[in-house]
Amino acid sequence: MKATDFIMAAGSILAGIKTLADGFGEIAEATGRVNFKPEANGNAPVATSHHVGRDIKERIHHIKDMTQKGMRSPVVRAFAVRVLSSRCARCEGCKKLNVVTDIAKHINPRPGLVRGIVQGNEWVCGNCNTMNAIGKTTWCVPEKNWRSECEAIFEAVRSHIRYTRDIEGIDTYQHPVRTLEWGGGDCDDYTIVLASMLKSVGYPVKARTMEQRRTPNGQRVGQWGHILLIVGVPPQKPGGWLPLDASVDKPAGWYPPKQMIYRTQDFDL
C-alpha cells in the first residue's frame, strides 16, 4: 500500500488551506527554544533554554529527544492505552454505538460514536436517552485494527489539545506530559505528543517537515515552515504511512495540498 492511499480527496483538502497556512512559519520564526520538562514530583515544570536558530536538523534533534523521553513516560502510555481500551455497547433503542466506559473524562468519543452515561447498573444512550442495561460490551477499537488505533489516538489528542501558539519569538517544545496536562500546543507539540503516544504502543513514526510554496502562484518561500507526523501501518512492517496533522481541523489521513509544498524531508523519531 502506498502512502498516497491514506490521503483524502482533493475536495476536502481545499477547505483546510487557510487553517494550515496559519501554522506555516512556526518553525522558522523562532530564534531560540524553551524546553519544558516535568519535575519528579509533578509540580511546576523546570524549563531549559537553548539557542536553535534556523537549523532544522537541530530542531528535529530536540523533537526526537522529547519524543524518546515521552514514549517511556507512564503518563503518556496510560493515556494511549486508555484510549485503545475503551469499551462500547449498542443502544437497544436507536442502535447507536456508545462509549460506555470512562476512558478519560477529557476524551471525546471517536467520530461516529456517542458517549453513554453509566448510572449504576444501567447506562443512558447519548443519542436518544434510552436506558440500557449493563450487558456485553465490545472494544470500541477492534484489536489489531492498526489504522483504527492510530485514528483513535489522533482523535483523542485533537479533542484534548487546543492549537496554541508559542511564546512570542521563541519556539517552545513542551514535554508531552505537560502538553497533555495543559491542553495546548502548536504543530511541534502535536508532533511530539502523537509520536510519544504511538511509539508507546508500538508504532514506528517519522516527523515530516515541509518547505512552503507561496500561494497561489507557487513561488518558493525558502523555509522549513511546518511539521506533521506520519505513522507506519501496520506497525510490524509498514505498507504505508498515515499522515497525522493535529494542527488543523481535519481527520487522520488529511494531507496539505500540493500547491502549498515545495519539498518535504522525513526524520525518524
PDB file of C-alpha atoms in Angstrom:
ATOM      1  CA  MET A   1       0.000   0.000   0.000  1.00  0.00           C
ATOM      2  CA  LYS A   2       1.319   3.422  -0.930  1.00  0.00           C
ATOM      3  CA  ALA A   3       1.400   6.444   1.363  1.00  0.00           C
ATOM      4  CA  THR A   4      -0.905   8.232  -1.042  1.00  0.00           C
ATOM      5  CA  ASP A   5      -3.572   5.630  -0.289  1.00  0.00           C
ATOM      6  CA  PHE A   6      -4.103   7.370   3.025  1.00  0.00           C
ATOM      7  CA  ILE A   7      -4.598  10.877   1.586  1.00  0.00           C
ATOM      8  CA  MET A   8      -8.127  12.203   1.394  1.00  0.00           C
ATOM      9  CA  ALA A   9      -9.796  13.513  -1.746  1.00  0.00           C
ATOM     10  CA  ALA A  10      -8.964  16.964  -3.081  1.00  0.00           C
ATOM     11  CA  GLY A  11     -12.416  18.329  -2.273  1.00  0.00           C
ATOM     12  CA  SER A  12     -11.749  18.150   1.474  1.00  0.00           C
ATOM     13  CA  ILE A  13      -8.170  19.369   1.081  1.00  0.00           C
ATOM     14  CA  LEU A  14      -9.016  22.848  -0.189  1.00  0.00           C
ATOM     15  CA  ALA A  15     -11.096  23.658   2.860  1.00  0.00           C
ATOM     16  CA  GLY A  16      -8.031  23.329   5.083  1.00  0.00           C
ATOM     17  CA  ILE A  17      -5.640  25.603   3.192  1.00  0.00           C
ATOM     18  CA  LYS A  18      -6.250  28.742   5.253  1.00  0.00           C
ATOM     19  CA  THR A  19      -6.010  26.911   8.586  1.00  0.00           C
ATOM     20  CA  LEU A  20      -2.800  25.192   7.572  1.00  0.00           C
ATOM     21  CA  ALA A  21      -1.282  28.412   6.264  1.00  0.00           C
ATOM     22  CA  ASP A  22      -1.677  29.930   9.727  1.00  0.00           C
ATOM     23  CA  GLY A  23       0.559  27.186  11.079  1.00  0.00           C
ATOM     24  CA  PHE A  24       3.320  27.579   8.483  1.00  0.00           C
ATOM     25  CA  GLY A  25       6.304  29.559   9.667  1.00  0.00           C
ATOM     26  CA  GLU A  26       6.135  28.326  13.270  1.00  0.00           C
ATOM     27  CA  ILE A  27       9.479  26.553  12.955  1.00  0.00           C
ATOM     28  CA  ALA A  28      11.370  29.180  11.001  1.00  0.00           C
ATOM     29  CA  GLU A  29      10.230  32.210  13.021  1.00  0.00           C
ATOM     30  CA  ALA A  30      11.979  31.266  16.228  1.00  0.00           C
ATOM     31  CA  THR A  31      15.496  32.162  17.298  1.00  0.00           C
ATOM     32  CA  GLY A  32      15.593  30.061  20.431  1.00  0.00           C
ATOM     33  CA  ARG A  33      13.958  27.101  22.130  1.00  0.00           C
ATOM     34  CA  VAL A  34      12.409  26.625  25.546  1.00  0.00           C
ATOM     35  CA  ASN A  35      12.045  23.029  26.678  1.00  0.00           C
ATOM     36  CA  PHE A  36       9.547  22.425  29.494  1.00  0.00           C
ATOM     37  CA  LYS A  37      10.017  19.158  31.334  1.00  0.00           C
ATOM     38  CA  PRO A  38       8.159  17.919  34.417  1.00  0.00           C
ATOM     39  CA  GLU A  39       9.758  17.794  37.837  1.00  0.00           C
ATOM     40  CA  ALA A  40       9.972  14.438  39.570  1.00  0.00           C
ATOM     41  CA  ASN A  41       7.207  15.462  41.985  1.00  0.00           C
ATOM     42  CA  GLY A  42       4.913  16.554  39.149  1.00  0.00           C
ATOM     43  CA  ASN A  43       4.797  20.183  40.252  1.00  0.00           C
ATOM     44  CA  ALA A  44       5.559  23.283  38.163  1.00  0.00           C
ATOM     45  CA  PRO A  45       7.862  22.483  35.235  1.00  0.00           C
ATOM     46  CA  VAL A  46      11.553  23.129  35.039  1.00  0.00           C
ATOM     47  CA  ALA A  47      12.466  24.922  31.798  1.00  0.00           C
ATOM     48  CA  THR A  48      15.729  24.839  29.891  1.00  0.00           C
ATOM     49  CA  SER A  49      16.509  27.307  27.109  1.00  0.00           C
ATOM     50  CA  HIS A  50      18.708  26.659  24.073  1.00  0.00           C
ATOM     51  CA  HIS A  51      19.599  28.777  21.070  1.00  0.00           C
ATOM     52  CA  VAL A  52      18.496  26.903  17.964  1.00  0.00           C
ATOM     53  CA  GLY A  53      18.275  29.436  15.137  1.00  0.00           C
ATOM     54  CA  ARG A  54      17.076  28.106  11.787  1.00  0.00           C
ATOM     55  CA  ASP A  55      18.864  24.735  11.747  1.00  0.00           C
ATOM     56  CA  ILE A  56      16.088  22.234  11.056  1.00  0.00           C
ATOM     57  CA  LYS A  57      18.265  19.256  11.986  1.00  0.00           C
ATOM     58  CA  GLU A  58      18.959  20.709  15.404  1.00  0.00           C
ATOM     59  CA  ARG A  59      15.242  21.303  15.890  1.00  0.00           C
ATOM     60  CA  ILE A  60      14.479  17.718  14.914  1.00  0.00           C
ATOM     61  CA  HIS A  61      17.137  16.588  17.373  1.00  0.00           C
ATOM     62  CA  HIS A  62      15.234  18.274  20.201  1.00  0.00           C
ATOM     63  CA  ILE A  63      11.869  16.928  18.995  1.00  0.00           C
ATOM     64  CA  LYS A  64      13.332  13.416  18.849  1.00  0.00           C
ATOM     65  CA  ASP A  65      14.799  13.814  22.332  1.00  0.00           C
ATOM     66  CA  MET A  66      11.420  14.877  23.738  1.00  0.00           C
ATOM     67  CA  THR A  67       9.688  12.024  21.921  1.00  0.00           C
ATOM     68  CA  GLN A  68      12.109   9.431  23.287  1.00  0.00           C
ATOM     69  CA  LYS A  69      11.509  10.717  26.808  1.00  0.00           C
ATOM     70  CA  GLY A  70       7.758  10.864  26.276  1.00  0.00           C
ATOM     71  CA  MET A  71       7.368   7.328  24.944  1.00  0.00           C
ATOM     72  CA  ARG A  72       8.841   5.987  28.195  1.00  0.00           C
ATOM     73  CA  SER A  73       6.538   8.056  30.391  1.00  0.00           C
ATOM     74  CA  PRO A  74       3.882   6.048  32.284  1.00  0.00           C
ATOM     75  CA  VAL A  75       1.543   9.036  31.921  1.00  0.00           C
ATOM     76  CA  VAL A  76       1.834   9.029  28.124  1.00  0.00           C
ATOM     77  CA  ARG A  77       1.427   5.262  27.763  1.00  0.00           C
ATOM     78  CA  ALA A  78      -1.500   5.264  30.201  1.00  0.00           C
ATOM     79  CA  PHE A  79      -3.262   7.917  28.106  1.00  0.00           C
ATOM     80  CA  ALA A  80      -2.756   5.930  24.899  1.00  0.00           C
ATOM     81  CA  VAL A  81      -3.768   2.591  26.423  1.00  0.00           C
ATOM     82  CA  ARG A  82      -6.906   4.063  27.995  1.00  0.00           C
ATOM     83  CA  VAL A  83      -7.965   5.398  24.608  1.00  0.00           C
ATOM     84  CA  LEU A  84      -7.478   1.999  22.963  1.00  0.00           C
ATOM     85  CA  SER A  85      -9.073   0.021  25.813  1.00  0.00           C
ATOM     86  CA  SER A  86     -12.384   1.886  25.828  1.00  0.00           C
ATOM     87  CA  ARG A  87     -15.463  -0.305  25.502  1.00  0.00           C
ATOM     88  CA  CYS A  88     -18.674   0.276  23.560  1.00  0.00           C
ATOM     89  CA  ALA A  89     -22.242  -1.007  23.596  1.00  0.00           C
ATOM     90  CA  ARG A  90     -25.110  -0.566  21.146  1.00  0.00           C
ATOM     91  CA  CYS A  91     -28.276   1.180  22.330  1.00  0.00           C
ATOM     92  CA  GLU A  92     -31.347  -1.059  22.384  1.00  0.00           C
ATOM     93  CA  GLY A  93     -33.459   1.870  21.226  1.00  0.00           C
ATOM     94  CA  CYS A  94     -31.678   3.716  18.401  1.00  0.00           C
ATOM     95  CA  LYS A  95     -28.977   1.071  17.819  1.00  0.00           C
ATOM     96  CA  LYS A  96     -26.297   3.779  18.078  1.00  0.00           C
ATOM     97  CA  LEU A  97     -22.874   2.641  19.309  1.00  0.00           C
ATOM     98  CA  ASN A  98     -21.976   4.319  22.622  1.00  0.00           C
ATOM     99  CA  VAL A  99     -18.739   4.557  24.575  1.00  0.00           C
ATOM    100  CA  VAL A 100     -19.795   3.206  27.980  1.00  0.00           C
ATOM    101  CA  THR A 101     -16.521   3.049  29.885  1.00  0.00           C
ATOM    102  CA  ASP A 102     -14.829   6.055  31.403  1.00  0.00           C
ATOM    103  CA  ILE A 103     -11.627   6.010  29.342  1.00  0.00           C
ATOM    104  CA  ALA A 104     -10.810   9.583  30.415  1.00  0.00           C
ATOM    105  CA  LYS A 105     -13.215  12.360  31.252  1.00  0.00           C
ATOM    106  CA  HIS A 106     -11.500  14.774  28.886  1.00  0.00           C
ATOM    107  CA  ILE A 107     -11.504  12.478  25.834  1.00  0.00           C
ATOM    108  CA  ASN A 108     -14.413  12.775  23.438  1.00  0.00           C
ATOM    109  CA  PRO A 109     -15.642   9.694  21.556  1.00  0.00           C
ATOM    110  CA  ARG A 110     -14.263   8.988  18.120  1.00  0.00           C
ATOM    111  CA  PRO A 111     -16.266  10.219  15.112  1.00  0.00           C
ATOM    112  CA  GLY A 112     -19.433   8.175  14.723  1.00  0.00           C
ATOM    113  CA  LEU A 113     -19.588   7.294  18.428  1.00  0.00           C
ATOM    114  CA  VAL A 114     -21.526   8.943  21.252  1.00  0.00           C
ATOM    115  CA  ARG A 115     -20.895   8.763  24.976  1.00  0.00           C
ATOM    116  CA  GLY A 116     -23.302   6.804  27.134  1.00  0.00           C
ATOM    117  CA  ILE A 117     -23.642   7.870  30.763  1.00  0.00           C
ATOM    118  CA  VAL A 118     -23.363   4.999  33.253  1.00  0.00           C
ATOM    119  CA  GLN A 119     -25.865   5.143  36.126  1.00  0.00           C
ATOM    120  CA  GLY A 120     -25.499   2.181  38.461  1.00  0.00           C
ATOM    121  CA  ASN A 121     -26.434  -0.977  36.573  1.00  0.00           C
ATOM    122  CA  GLU A 122     -27.728   0.956  33.557  1.00  0.00           C
ATOM    123  CA  TRP A 123     -26.423   3.423  31.030  1.00  0.00           C
ATOM    124  CA  VAL A 124     -28.173   6.230  29.164  1.00  0.00           C
ATOM    125  CA  CYS A 125     -27.674   6.499  25.404  1.00  0.00           C
ATOM    126  CA  GLY A 126     -26.006   9.767  24.458  1.00  0.00           C
ATOM    127  CA  ASN A 127     -28.052   9.863  21.252  1.00  0.00           C
ATOM    128  CA  CYS A 128     -31.664   9.080  22.267  1.00  0.00           C
ATOM    129  CA  ASN A 129     -31.569   8.994  26.109  1.00  0.00           C
ATOM    130  CA  THR A 130     -32.800   5.379  26.204  1.00  0.00           C
ATOM    131  CA  MET A 131     -31.937   3.492  29.400  1.00  0.00           C
ATOM    132  CA  ASN A 132     -29.910   0.332  28.710  1.00  0.00           C
ATOM    133  CA  ALA A 133     -28.916  -2.500  30.994  1.00  0.00           C
ATOM    134  CA  ILE A 134     -25.229  -3.021  31.555  1.00  0.00           C
ATOM    135  CA  GLY A 135     -24.512  -6.042  29.416  1.00  0.00           C
ATOM    136  CA  LYS A 136     -21.969  -7.304  26.969  1.00  0.00           C
ATOM    137  CA  THR A 137     -19.646  -4.643  25.588  1.00  0.00           C
ATOM    138  CA  THR A 138     -17.110  -4.720  22.796  1.00  0.00           C
ATOM    139  CA  TRP A 139     -13.836  -2.918  22.225  1.00  0.00           C
ATOM    140  CA  CYS A 140     -14.534   0.448  20.610  1.00  0.00           C
ATOM    141  CA  VAL A 141     -11.319  -0.059  18.676  1.00  0.00           C
ATOM    142  CA  PRO A 142     -11.098  -3.667  17.440  1.00  0.00           C
ATOM    143  CA  GLU A 143      -7.926  -5.473  18.425  1.00  0.00           C
ATOM    144  CA  LYS A 144      -5.175  -5.338  15.784  1.00  0.00           C
ATOM    145  CA  ASN A 145      -7.093  -2.883  13.640  1.00  0.00           C
ATOM    146  CA  TRP A 146      -3.980  -0.785  13.188  1.00  0.00           C
ATOM    147  CA  ARG A 147      -5.400   2.191  11.345  1.00  0.00           C
ATOM    148  CA  SER A 148      -8.330   2.454  13.776  1.00  0.00           C
ATOM    149  CA  GLU A 149      -5.874   2.532  16.683  1.00  0.00           C
ATOM    150  CA  CYS A 150      -3.963   5.416  15.098  1.00  0.00           C
ATOM    151  CA  GLU A 151      -7.190   7.266  14.346  1.00  0.00           C
ATOM    152  CA  ALA A 152      -8.468   6.819  17.917  1.00  0.00           C
ATOM    153  CA  ILE A 153      -5.266   8.237  19.429  1.00  0.00           C
ATOM    154  CA  PHE A 154      -5.280  11.089  16.926  1.00  0.00           C
ATOM    155  CA  GLU A 155      -8.899  11.997  17.730  1.00  0.00           C
ATOM    156  CA  ALA A 156      -8.191  11.887  21.465  1.00  0.00           C
ATOM    157  CA  VAL A 157      -5.304  14.324  21.009  1.00  0.00           C
ATOM    158  CA  ARG A 158      -7.405  16.560  18.765  1.00  0.00           C
ATOM    159  CA  SER A 159     -10.227  16.679  21.317  1.00  0.00           C
ATOM    160  CA  HIS A 160      -7.952  17.311  24.303  1.00  0.00           C
ATOM    161  CA  ILE A 161      -5.225  19.629  22.983  1.00  0.00           C
ATOM    162  CA  ARG A 162      -6.104  23.038  21.572  1.00  0.00           C
ATOM    163  CA  TYR A 163      -3.843  24.679  18.979  1.00  0.00           C
ATOM    164  CA  THR A 164      -1.990  27.364  20.921  1.00  0.00           C
ATOM    165  CA  ARG A 165       0.883  29.477  19.636  1.00  0.00           C
ATOM    166  CA  ASP A 166       4.315  29.500  21.254  1.00  0.00           C
ATOM    167  CA  ILE A 167       5.834  32.189  23.423  1.00  0.00           C
ATOM    168  CA  GLU A 168       6.379  35.290  21.290  1.00  0.00           C
ATOM    169  CA  GLY A 169       9.619  34.887  19.321  1.00  0.00           C
ATOM    170  CA  ILE A 170      10.553  31.574  20.960  1.00  0.00           C
ATOM    171  CA  ASP A 171       9.898  28.078  19.638  1.00  0.00           C
ATOM    172  CA  THR A 172       8.596  26.289  22.732  1.00  0.00           C
ATOM    173  CA  TYR A 173       8.833  22.483  22.783  1.00  0.00           C
ATOM    174  CA  GLN A 174       6.857  21.005  25.656  1.00  0.00           C
ATOM    175  CA  HIS A 175       7.330  17.612  27.230  1.00  0.00           C
ATOM    176  CA  PRO A 176       4.271  15.569  26.150  1.00  0.00           C
ATOM    177  CA  VAL A 177       3.202  15.139  29.766  1.00  0.00           C
ATOM    178  CA  ARG A 178       2.913  18.921  30.042  1.00  0.00           C
ATOM    179  CA  THR A 179       1.066  19.156  26.729  1.00  0.00           C
ATOM    180  CA  LEU A 180      -1.483  16.625  27.995  1.00  0.00           C
ATOM    181  CA  GLU A 181      -1.724  18.395  31.350  1.00  0.00           C
ATOM    182  CA  TRP A 182      -2.063  21.928  29.976  1.00  0.00           C
ATOM    183  CA  GLY A 183      -4.196  21.010  26.967  1.00  0.00           C
ATOM    184  CA  GLY A 184      -2.463  23.272  24.455  1.00  0.00           C
ATOM    185  CA  GLY A 185       0.398  23.335  21.970  1.00  0.00           C
ATOM    186  CA  ASP A 186       1.433  24.036  18.369  1.00  0.00           C
ATOM    187  CA  CYS A 187       2.500  21.764  15.494  1.00  0.00           C
ATOM    188  CA  ASP A 188       5.785  20.848  17.226  1.00  0.00           C
ATOM    189  CA  ASP A 189       3.958  19.847  20.403  1.00  0.00           C
ATOM    190  CA  TYR A 190       1.312  17.909  18.482  1.00  0.00           C
ATOM    191  CA  THR A 191       4.086  16.016  16.703  1.00  0.00           C
ATOM    192  CA  ILE A 192       5.856  15.215  19.969  1.00  0.00           C
ATOM    193  CA  VAL A 193       2.777  14.069  21.877  1.00  0.00           C
ATOM    194  CA  LEU A 194       1.401  11.991  18.989  1.00  0.00           C
ATOM    195  CA  ALA A 195       4.805  10.421  18.345  1.00  0.00           C
ATOM    196  CA  SER A 196       5.256   9.630  22.043  1.00  0.00           C
ATOM    197  CA  MET A 197       1.806   8.063  22.387  1.00  0.00           C
ATOM    198  CA  LEU A 198       2.052   5.987  19.206  1.00  0.00           C
ATOM    199  CA  LYS A 199       5.581   4.786  19.956  1.00  0.00           C
ATOM    200  CA  SER A 200       4.460   3.868  23.484  1.00  0.00           C
ATOM    201  CA  VAL A 201       2.040   1.341  21.933  1.00  0.00           C
ATOM    202  CA  GLY A 202       4.427   0.007  19.314  1.00  0.00           C
ATOM    203  CA  TYR A 203       4.159   2.160  16.173  1.00  0.00           C
ATOM    204  CA  PRO A 204       7.071   3.442  14.057  1.00  0.00           C
ATOM    205  CA  VAL A 205       6.767   7.161  13.368  1.00  0.00           C
ATOM    206  CA  LYS A 206       8.537   9.890  11.403  1.00  0.00           C
ATOM    207  CA  ALA A 207       8.443  13.663  11.517  1.00  0.00           C
ATOM    208  CA  ARG A 208       7.754  15.185   8.110  1.00  0.00           C
ATOM    209  CA  THR A 209       8.992  18.752   7.655  1.00  0.00           C
ATOM    210  CA  MET A 210       7.668  20.865   4.806  1.00  0.00           C
ATOM    211  CA  GLU A 211       9.129  23.741   2.872  1.00  0.00           C
ATOM    212  CA  GLN A 212       6.316  26.005   1.825  1.00  0.00           C
ATOM    213  CA  ARG A 213       5.376  27.457  -1.538  1.00  0.00           C
ATOM    214  CA  ARG A 214       3.763  30.862  -1.608  1.00  0.00           C
ATOM    215  CA  THR A 215       0.217  30.512  -2.941  1.00  0.00           C
ATOM    216  CA  PRO A 216      -1.491  30.894  -5.362  1.00  0.00           C
ATOM    217  CA  ASN A 217       1.397  31.231  -7.865  1.00  0.00           C
ATOM    218  CA  GLY A 218       3.591  28.551  -6.294  1.00  0.00           C
ATOM    219  CA  GLN A 219       6.557  30.846  -5.598  1.00  0.00           C
ATOM    220  CA  ARG A 220       9.060  29.280  -3.237  1.00  0.00           C
ATOM    221  CA  VAL A 221       9.311  30.796   0.245  1.00  0.00           C
ATOM    222  CA  GLY A 222      12.548  29.024   1.145  1.00  0.00           C
ATOM    223  CA  GLN A 223      11.988  27.872   4.714  1.00  0.00           C
ATOM    224  CA  TRP A 224      11.027  24.694   6.570  1.00  0.00           C
ATOM    225  CA  GLY A 225       7.762  26.078   7.832  1.00  0.00           C
ATOM    226  CA  HIS A 226       5.593  23.175   9.012  1.00  0.00           C
ATOM    227  CA  ILE A 227       5.872  19.759  10.630  1.00  0.00           C
ATOM    228  CA  LEU A 228       3.474  16.852  10.999  1.00  0.00           C
ATOM    229  CA  LEU A 229       3.675  13.205  11.971  1.00  0.00           C
ATOM    230  CA  ILE A 230       3.444  10.164   9.739  1.00  0.00           C
ATOM    231  CA  VAL A 231       2.888   6.718  11.283  1.00  0.00           C
ATOM    232  CA  GLY A 232       3.681   3.344   9.758  1.00  0.00           C
ATOM    233  CA  VAL A 233       0.745   0.954   9.263  1.00  0.00           C
ATOM    234  CA  PRO A 234       0.824  -1.931  10.021  1.00  0.00           C
ATOM    235  CA  PRO A 235       3.388  -1.349  12.784  1.00  0.00           C
ATOM    236  CA  GLN A 236       5.396  -4.547  12.250  1.00  0.00           C
ATOM    237  CA  LYS A 237       6.120  -3.925   8.568  1.00  0.00           C
ATOM    238  CA  PRO A 238       4.560  -0.692   7.293  1.00  0.00           C
ATOM    239  CA  GLY A 239       2.940  -0.860   3.896  1.00  0.00           C
ATOM    240  CA  GLY A 240       2.116   2.838   4.037  1.00  0.00           C
ATOM    241  CA  TRP A 241       2.497   5.940   6.165  1.00  0.00           C
ATOM    242  CA  LEU A 242      -0.590   7.650   7.554  1.00  0.00           C
ATOM    243  CA  PRO A 243      -0.354  11.470   7.880  1.00  0.00           C
ATOM    244  CA  LEU A 244      -1.473  12.911  11.226  1.00  0.00           C
ATOM    245  CA  ASP A 245      -1.690  16.700  11.312  1.00  0.00           C
ATOM    246  CA  ALA A 246      -3.460  17.669  14.530  1.00  0.00           C
ATOM    247  CA  SER A 247      -2.788  21.382  13.971  1.00  0.00           C
ATOM    248  CA  VAL A 248      -5.713  21.588  11.505  1.00  0.00           C
ATOM    249  CA  ASP A 249      -9.350  20.643  11.993  1.00  0.00           C
ATOM    250  CA  LYS A 250      -9.154  17.651   9.670  1.00  0.00           C
ATOM    251  CA  PRO A 251      -9.390  13.883  10.232  1.00  0.00           C
ATOM    252  CA  ALA A 252      -6.486  11.457  10.344  1.00  0.00           C
ATOM    253  CA  GLY A 253      -5.098  10.942   6.839  1.00  0.00           C
ATOM    254  CA  TRP A 254      -5.592  14.533   5.691  1.00  0.00           C
ATOM    255  CA  TYR A 255      -2.579  15.939   3.865  1.00  0.00           C
ATOM    256  CA  PRO A 256      -1.693  19.503   2.791  1.00  0.00           C
ATOM    257  CA  PRO A 257      -2.411  20.352  -0.861  1.00  0.00           C
ATOM    258  CA  LYS A 258       0.484  20.048  -3.300  1.00  0.00           C
ATOM    259  CA  GLN A 259       0.378  23.708  -4.280  1.00  0.00           C
ATOM    260  CA  MET A 260       1.448  24.652  -0.747  1.00  0.00           C
ATOM    261  CA  ILE A 261       4.518  22.399  -0.636  1.00  0.00           C
ATOM    262  CA  TYR A 262       7.869  22.906  -2.349  1.00  0.00           C
ATOM    263  CA  ARG A 263       9.554  19.852  -0.844  1.00  0.00           C
ATOM    264  CA  THR A 264       9.461  17.601   2.214  1.00  0.00           C
ATOM    265  CA  GLN A 265      12.013  15.841   4.360  1.00  0.00           C
ATOM    266  CA  ASP A 266      11.364  12.958   6.763  1.00  0.00           C
ATOM    267  CA  PHE A 267      13.173  12.229  10.037  1.00  0.00           C
ATOM    268  CA  ASP A 268      12.944   9.060  12.122  1.00  0.00           C
ATOM    269  CA  LEU A 269      11.844   9.664  15.692  1.00  0.00           C
TER     270      LEU A 269
END
